[in-house]
Coordinates of C-alpha atoms in Angstrom, one line a residue:
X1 CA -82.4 39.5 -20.3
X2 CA -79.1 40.8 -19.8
X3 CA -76.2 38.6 -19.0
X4 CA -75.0 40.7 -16.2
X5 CA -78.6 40.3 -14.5
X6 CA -78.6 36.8 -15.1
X7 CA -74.8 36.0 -13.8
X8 CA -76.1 37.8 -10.5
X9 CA -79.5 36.0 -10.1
X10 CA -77.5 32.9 -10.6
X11 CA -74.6 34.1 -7.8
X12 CA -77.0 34.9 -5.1
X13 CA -79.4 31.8 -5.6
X14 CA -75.8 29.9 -5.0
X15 CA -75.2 30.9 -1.9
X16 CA -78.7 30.7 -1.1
X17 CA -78.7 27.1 -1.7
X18 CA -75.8 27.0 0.8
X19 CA -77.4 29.1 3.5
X20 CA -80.4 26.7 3.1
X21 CA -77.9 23.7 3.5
X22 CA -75.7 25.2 6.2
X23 CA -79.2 25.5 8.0
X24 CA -79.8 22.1 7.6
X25 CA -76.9 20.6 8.7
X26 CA -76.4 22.8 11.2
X27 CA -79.8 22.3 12.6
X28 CA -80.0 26.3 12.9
X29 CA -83.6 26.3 11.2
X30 CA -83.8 30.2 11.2
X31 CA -80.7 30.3 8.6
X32 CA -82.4 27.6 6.5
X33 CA -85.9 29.8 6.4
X34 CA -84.0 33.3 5.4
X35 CA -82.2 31.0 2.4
X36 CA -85.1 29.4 1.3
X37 CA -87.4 32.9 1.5
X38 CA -84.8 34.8 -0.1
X39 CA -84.8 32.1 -3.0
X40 CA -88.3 32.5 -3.7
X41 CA -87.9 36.5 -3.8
X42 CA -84.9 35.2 -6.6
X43 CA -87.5 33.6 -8.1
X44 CA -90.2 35.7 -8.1
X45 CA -87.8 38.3 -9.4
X46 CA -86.4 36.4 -12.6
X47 CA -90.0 35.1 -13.9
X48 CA -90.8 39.2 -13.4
X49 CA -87.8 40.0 -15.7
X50 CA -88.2 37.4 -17.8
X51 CA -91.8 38.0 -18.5
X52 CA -90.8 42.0 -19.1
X53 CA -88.3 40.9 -21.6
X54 CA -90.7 38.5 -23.4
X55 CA -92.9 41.6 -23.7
X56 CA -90.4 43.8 -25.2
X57 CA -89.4 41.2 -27.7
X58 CA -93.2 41.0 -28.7
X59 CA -93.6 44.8 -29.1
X60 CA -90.4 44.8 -30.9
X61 CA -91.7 42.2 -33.3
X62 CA -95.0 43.8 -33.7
X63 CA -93.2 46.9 -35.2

C-alpha cells in the first residue's frame, strides 16, 4: 500500500476520532454518528486495499 494512501486514511480517521469526541462532549449525538459511520467506511476501505495489495504481492510471487 502506498504511503500516500496510508498518510490520508490515517488524517481522516483523526479527525474522525474528534468529530466522534466533539459529539460526545457536546452531547450533539448526530456529529458523533457521522464520525463514527464515516470511521467504519475508513475501515472498510483500508482492509479493501490492504487485501488488494496482499493479492498483488501473491501474484507477483507466483511469477
Amino acid at each position: 500500500m502506498s504511503r500516500l494512501l496510508l498518510a490520508s486514511i490515517v488524517m481522516l480517521a483523526i479527525f474522525d476520532i474528534g468529530l466522534v469526541v466533539f459529539g460526545l462532549v457536546t452531547r450533539q449525538f448526530s456529529y458523533a454518528l457521522a464520525g463514527g459511520g464515516f470511521l467504519a467506511v475508513l475501515a472498510l476501505l483500508y482492509l479493501t486495499v490492504s487485501r488488494v495489495d496482499a493479492d498483488e504481492t501473491e501474484e507477483d510471487d507466483a511469477n
